[in-house]
Every structure is written in C-alpha cells, then in structure tokens.
PDB file of C-alpha atoms in Angstrom:
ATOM      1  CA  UNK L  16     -48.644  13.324 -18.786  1.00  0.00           C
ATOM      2  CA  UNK L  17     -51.745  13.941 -17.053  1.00  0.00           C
ATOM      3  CA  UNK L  18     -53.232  13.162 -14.167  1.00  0.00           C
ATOM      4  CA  UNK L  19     -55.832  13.149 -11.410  1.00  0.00           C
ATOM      5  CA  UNK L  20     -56.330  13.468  -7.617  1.00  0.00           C
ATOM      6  CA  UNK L  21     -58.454  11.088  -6.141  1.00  0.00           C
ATOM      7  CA  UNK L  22     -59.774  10.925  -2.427  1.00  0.00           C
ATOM      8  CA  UNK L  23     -59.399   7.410  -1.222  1.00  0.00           C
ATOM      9  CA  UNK L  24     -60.887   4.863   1.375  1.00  0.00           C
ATOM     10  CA  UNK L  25     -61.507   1.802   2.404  1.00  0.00           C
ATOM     11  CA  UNK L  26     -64.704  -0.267   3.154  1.00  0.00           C
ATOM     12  CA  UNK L  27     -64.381  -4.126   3.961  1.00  0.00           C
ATOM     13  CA  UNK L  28     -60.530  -3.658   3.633  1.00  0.00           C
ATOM     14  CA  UNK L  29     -61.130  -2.954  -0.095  1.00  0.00           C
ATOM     15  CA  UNK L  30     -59.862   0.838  -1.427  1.00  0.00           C
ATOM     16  CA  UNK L  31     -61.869   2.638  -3.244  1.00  0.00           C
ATOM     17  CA  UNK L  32     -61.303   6.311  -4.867  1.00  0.00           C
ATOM     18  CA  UNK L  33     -63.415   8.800  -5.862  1.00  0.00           C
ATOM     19  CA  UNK L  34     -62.186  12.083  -8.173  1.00  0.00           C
ATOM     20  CA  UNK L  35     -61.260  14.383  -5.637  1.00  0.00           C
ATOM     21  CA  UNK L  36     -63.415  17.517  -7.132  1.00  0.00           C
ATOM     22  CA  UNK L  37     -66.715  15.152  -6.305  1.00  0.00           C
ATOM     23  CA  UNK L  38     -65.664  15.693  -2.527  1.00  0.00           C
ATOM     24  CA  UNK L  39     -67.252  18.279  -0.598  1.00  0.00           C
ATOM     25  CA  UNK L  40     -65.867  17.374   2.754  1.00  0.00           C
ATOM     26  CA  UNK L  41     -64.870  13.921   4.959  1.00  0.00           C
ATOM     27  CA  UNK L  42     -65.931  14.054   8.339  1.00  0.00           C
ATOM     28  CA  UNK L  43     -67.388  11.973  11.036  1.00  0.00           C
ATOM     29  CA  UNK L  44     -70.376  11.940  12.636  1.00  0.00           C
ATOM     30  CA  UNK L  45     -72.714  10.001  14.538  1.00  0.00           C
ATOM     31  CA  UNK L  46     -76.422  10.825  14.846  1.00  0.00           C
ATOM     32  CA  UNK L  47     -77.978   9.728  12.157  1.00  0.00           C
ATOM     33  CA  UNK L  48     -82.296   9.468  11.908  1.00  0.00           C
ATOM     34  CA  UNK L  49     -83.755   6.773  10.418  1.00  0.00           C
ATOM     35  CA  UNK L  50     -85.733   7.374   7.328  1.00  0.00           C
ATOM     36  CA  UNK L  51     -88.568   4.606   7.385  1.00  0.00           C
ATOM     37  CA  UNK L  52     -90.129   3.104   3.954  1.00  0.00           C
ATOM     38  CA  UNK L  53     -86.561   3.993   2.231  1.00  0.00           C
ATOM     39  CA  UNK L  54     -84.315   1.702   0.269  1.00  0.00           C
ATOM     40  CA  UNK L  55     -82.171  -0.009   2.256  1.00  0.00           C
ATOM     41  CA  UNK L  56     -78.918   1.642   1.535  1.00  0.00           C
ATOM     42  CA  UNK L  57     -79.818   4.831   2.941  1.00  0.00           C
ATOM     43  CA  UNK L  58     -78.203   4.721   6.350  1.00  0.00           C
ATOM     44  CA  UNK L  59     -80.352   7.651   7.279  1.00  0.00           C
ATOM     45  CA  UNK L  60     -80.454  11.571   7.363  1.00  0.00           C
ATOM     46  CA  UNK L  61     -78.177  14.026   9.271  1.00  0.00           C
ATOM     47  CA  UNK L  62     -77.736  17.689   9.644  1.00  0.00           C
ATOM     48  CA  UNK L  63     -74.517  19.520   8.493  1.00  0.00           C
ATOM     49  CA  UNK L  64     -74.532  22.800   9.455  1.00  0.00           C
ATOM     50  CA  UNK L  65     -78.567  23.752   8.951  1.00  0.00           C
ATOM     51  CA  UNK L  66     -78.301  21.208   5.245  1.00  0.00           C
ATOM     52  CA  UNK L  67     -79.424  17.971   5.350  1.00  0.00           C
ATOM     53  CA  UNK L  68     -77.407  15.240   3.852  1.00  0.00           C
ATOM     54  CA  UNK L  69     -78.541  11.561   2.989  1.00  0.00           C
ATOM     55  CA  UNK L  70     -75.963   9.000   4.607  1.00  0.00           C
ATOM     56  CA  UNK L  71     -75.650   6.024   1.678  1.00  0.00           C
ATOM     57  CA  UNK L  72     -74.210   2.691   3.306  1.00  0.00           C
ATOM     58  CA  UNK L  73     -71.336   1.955   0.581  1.00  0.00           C
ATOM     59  CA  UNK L  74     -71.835  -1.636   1.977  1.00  0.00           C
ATOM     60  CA  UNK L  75     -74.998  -2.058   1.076  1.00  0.00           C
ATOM     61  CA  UNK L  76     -74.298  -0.930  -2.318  1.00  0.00           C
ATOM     62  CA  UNK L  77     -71.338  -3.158  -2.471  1.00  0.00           C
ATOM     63  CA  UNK L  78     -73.734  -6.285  -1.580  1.00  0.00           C
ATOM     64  CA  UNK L  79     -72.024  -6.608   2.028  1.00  0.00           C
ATOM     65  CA  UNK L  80     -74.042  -6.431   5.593  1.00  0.00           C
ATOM     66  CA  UNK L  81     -75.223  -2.618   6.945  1.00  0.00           C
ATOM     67  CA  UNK L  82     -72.630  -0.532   8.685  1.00  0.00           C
ATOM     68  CA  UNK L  83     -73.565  -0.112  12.283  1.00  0.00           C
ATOM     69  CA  UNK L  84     -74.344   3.485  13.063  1.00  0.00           C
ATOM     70  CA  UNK L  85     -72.900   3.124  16.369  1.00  0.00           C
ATOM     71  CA  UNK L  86     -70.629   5.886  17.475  1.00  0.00           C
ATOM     72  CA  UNK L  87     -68.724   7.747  15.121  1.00  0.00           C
ATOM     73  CA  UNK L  88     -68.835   6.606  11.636  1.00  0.00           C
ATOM     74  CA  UNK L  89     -66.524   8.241   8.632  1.00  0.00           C
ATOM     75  CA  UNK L  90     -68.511  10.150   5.445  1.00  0.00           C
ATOM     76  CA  UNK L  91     -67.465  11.147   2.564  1.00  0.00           C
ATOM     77  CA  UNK L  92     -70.041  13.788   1.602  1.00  0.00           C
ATOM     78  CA  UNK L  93     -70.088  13.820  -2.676  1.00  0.00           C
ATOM     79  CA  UNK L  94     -71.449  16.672  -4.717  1.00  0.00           C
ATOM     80  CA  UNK L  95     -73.577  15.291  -6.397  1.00  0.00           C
ATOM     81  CA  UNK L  96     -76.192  16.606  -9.310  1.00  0.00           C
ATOM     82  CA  UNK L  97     -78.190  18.155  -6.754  1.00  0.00           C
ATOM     83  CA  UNK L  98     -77.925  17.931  -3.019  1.00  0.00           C
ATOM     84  CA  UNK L  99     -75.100  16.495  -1.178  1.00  0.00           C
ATOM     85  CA  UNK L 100     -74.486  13.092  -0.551  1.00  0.00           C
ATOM     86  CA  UNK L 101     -72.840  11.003   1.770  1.00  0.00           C
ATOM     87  CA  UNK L 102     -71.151   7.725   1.711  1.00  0.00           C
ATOM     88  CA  UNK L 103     -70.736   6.091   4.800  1.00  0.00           C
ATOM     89  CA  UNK L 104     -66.971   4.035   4.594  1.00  0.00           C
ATOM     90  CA  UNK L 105     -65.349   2.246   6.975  1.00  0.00           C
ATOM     91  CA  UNK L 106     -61.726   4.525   6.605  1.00  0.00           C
ATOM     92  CA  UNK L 107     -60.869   7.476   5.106  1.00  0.00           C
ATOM     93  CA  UNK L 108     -57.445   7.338   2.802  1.00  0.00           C
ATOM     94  CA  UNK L 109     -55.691   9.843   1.334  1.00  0.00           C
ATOM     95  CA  UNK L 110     -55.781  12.295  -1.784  1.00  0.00           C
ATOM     96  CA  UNK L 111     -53.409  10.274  -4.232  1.00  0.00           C
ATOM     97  CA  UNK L 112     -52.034  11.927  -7.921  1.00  0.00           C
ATOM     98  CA  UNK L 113     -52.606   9.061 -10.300  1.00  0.00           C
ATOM     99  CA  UNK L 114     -51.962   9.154 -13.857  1.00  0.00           C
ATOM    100  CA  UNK L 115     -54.321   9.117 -16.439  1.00  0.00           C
ATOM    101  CA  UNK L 116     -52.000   6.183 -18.190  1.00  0.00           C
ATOM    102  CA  UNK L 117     -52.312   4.062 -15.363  1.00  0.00           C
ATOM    103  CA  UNK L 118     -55.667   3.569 -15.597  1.00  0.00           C
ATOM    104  CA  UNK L 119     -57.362   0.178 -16.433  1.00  0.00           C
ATOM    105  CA  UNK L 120     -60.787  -1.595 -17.189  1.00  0.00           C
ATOM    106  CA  UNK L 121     -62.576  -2.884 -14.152  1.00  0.00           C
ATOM    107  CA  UNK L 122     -60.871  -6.566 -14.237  1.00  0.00           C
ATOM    108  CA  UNK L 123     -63.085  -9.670 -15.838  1.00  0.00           C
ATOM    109  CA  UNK L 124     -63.228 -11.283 -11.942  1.00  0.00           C
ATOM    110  CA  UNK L 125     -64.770  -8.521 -10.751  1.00  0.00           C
ATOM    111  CA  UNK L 126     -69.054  -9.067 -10.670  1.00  0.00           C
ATOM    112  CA  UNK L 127     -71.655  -8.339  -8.503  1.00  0.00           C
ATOM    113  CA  UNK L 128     -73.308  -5.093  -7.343  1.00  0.00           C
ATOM    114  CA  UNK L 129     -69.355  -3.661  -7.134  1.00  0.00           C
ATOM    115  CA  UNK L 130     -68.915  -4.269 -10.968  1.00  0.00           C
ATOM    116  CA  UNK L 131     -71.914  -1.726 -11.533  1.00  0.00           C
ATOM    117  CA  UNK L 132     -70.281   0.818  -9.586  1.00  0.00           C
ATOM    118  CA  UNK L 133     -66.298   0.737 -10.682  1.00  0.00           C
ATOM    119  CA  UNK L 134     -65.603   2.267 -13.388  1.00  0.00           C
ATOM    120  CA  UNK L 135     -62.073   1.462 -13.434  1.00  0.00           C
ATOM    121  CA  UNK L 136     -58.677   0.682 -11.333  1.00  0.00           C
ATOM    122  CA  UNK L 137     -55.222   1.904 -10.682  1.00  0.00           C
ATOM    123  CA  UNK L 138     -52.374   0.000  -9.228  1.00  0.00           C
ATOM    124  CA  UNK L 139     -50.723   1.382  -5.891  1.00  0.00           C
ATOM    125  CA  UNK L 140     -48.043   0.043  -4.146  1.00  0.00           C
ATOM    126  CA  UNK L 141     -49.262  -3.611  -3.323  1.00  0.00           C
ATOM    127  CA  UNK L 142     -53.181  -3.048  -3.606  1.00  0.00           C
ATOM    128  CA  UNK L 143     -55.830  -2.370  -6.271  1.00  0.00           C
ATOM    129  CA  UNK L 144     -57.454   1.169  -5.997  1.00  0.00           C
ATOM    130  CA  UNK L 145     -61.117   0.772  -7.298  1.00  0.00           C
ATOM    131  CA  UNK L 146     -62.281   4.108  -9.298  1.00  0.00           C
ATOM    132  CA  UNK L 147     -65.912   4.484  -8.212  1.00  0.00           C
ATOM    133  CA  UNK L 148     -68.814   6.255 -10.356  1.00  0.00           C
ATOM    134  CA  UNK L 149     -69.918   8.342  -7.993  1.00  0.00           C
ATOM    135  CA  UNK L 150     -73.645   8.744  -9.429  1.00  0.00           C
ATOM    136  CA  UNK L 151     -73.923   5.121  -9.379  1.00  0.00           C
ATOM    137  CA  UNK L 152     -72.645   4.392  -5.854  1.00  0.00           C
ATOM    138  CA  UNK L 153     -75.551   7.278  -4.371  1.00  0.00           C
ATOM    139  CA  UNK L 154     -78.180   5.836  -6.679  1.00  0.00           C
ATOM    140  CA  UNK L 155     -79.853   4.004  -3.908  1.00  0.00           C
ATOM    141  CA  UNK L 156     -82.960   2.548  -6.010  1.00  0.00           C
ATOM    142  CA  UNK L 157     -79.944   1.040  -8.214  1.00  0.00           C
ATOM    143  CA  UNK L 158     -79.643  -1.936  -5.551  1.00  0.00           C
ATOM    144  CA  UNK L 159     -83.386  -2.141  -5.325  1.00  0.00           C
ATOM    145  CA  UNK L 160     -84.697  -2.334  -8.816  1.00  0.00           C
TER     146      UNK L 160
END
C-alpha cells in the first residue's frame, strides 16, 4: 500500500499538512522587515543564513486576521519553484505516514479562500488533516486578484 509523509501544523486550531519533501526546514524566528506596497499576506522578509526568505501569513491566505510578528513566530520554510518560502503557522505538528487510500476530496462544506488551497484530507485520530497545495498557499497575489 503506499504512502506519504506529511509535515503537519496547525493555524487557528485547524491542521494542516504539507508533503514532507516540500519542507526545507521549520524553525522560529522573529525579526521580520516589512516589505511596503506588497500584498498583504506577505508577513515580511527575513534572513536565513545570508538567503532571504519571504514570510507568507497562512492566515491571511486562509481569510483569518494577520499573525502578530511579535516575538517568536513558527515557519515552515517550503521549496518552492524557485526561492524558498515561508509560511508563518501558529504550531508546528509532526511528520505523519498517511496512506495514499486514505485520502479524500476536500469536503462540499468546505468554501472560502481555504477551499482554493486544500487539495484534499485525511482522517487522524479525532481531527481532519487538511492536505495543502503548497504553490497555492505561497501565491500571495492569489488572495489579491
């Protein structure tokens, strides 16, 4: 039967999951500079190591208020297409094996900004993992357009 790993975390007590080989690193961090004039899910710019990576509020993209970028806030920094991303969460999960079988459609109820970026869901013990597309959740001009 196959399966996949998936890198999971939470933001508005919701869990979300992204494939774990889109994950270059979780960390936390918590200087972040504005970037003016830009959409308004970029949570701003920070430096990793000499590289700098774009901070996307997952919030924002969900359709929920800005994360405060107060003190230390988690990242889960994506490989994208070209440059690094980040995607600012409120709590990092764990890496979970799911199988491929277990996989269903996003569910009818689910609309909004979130049913653009889910691409489907597992069940896990008591609570709904939502599979995110990860080029859809660091499109910020998505929201904007």
């Amino acid at each position: 039967m196959a399966s996949r790993q998936f890198a999971t975390f939470e933001v508005a007590d919701q869990l979300f999951g992204v494939e774990v080989h889109t994950v270059q690193e979780v960390l936390s961090y918590n200087e972040y500079t504005p970037v003016p004039l830009a959409p308004p899910a970029v949570g701003g710019l920070f430096n990793l190591r000499g590289q700098v990576i774009a901070a996307v509020d997952l919030r924002v993209q969900l359709g929920l208020a800005r994360q405060a970028l107060q003190g230390p806030v988690m990242n889960v920094i994506l490989r994208g297409d070209g440059e690094p991303v980040s995607l600012l969460v409120d709590r990092i999960g764990e890496v979970v094996d799911l199988d491929d079988d277990a996989f269903e459609p996003p569910p009818d109820t689910l609309s909004g900004p979130t049913r653009e970026l889910v691409v489907g869901t597992f069940k896990l013990d008591g609570r709904l993992m939502l599979a995110l597309d990860v080029n859809q959740a660091v499109d910020t001009y998505r929201a904007t357009t």
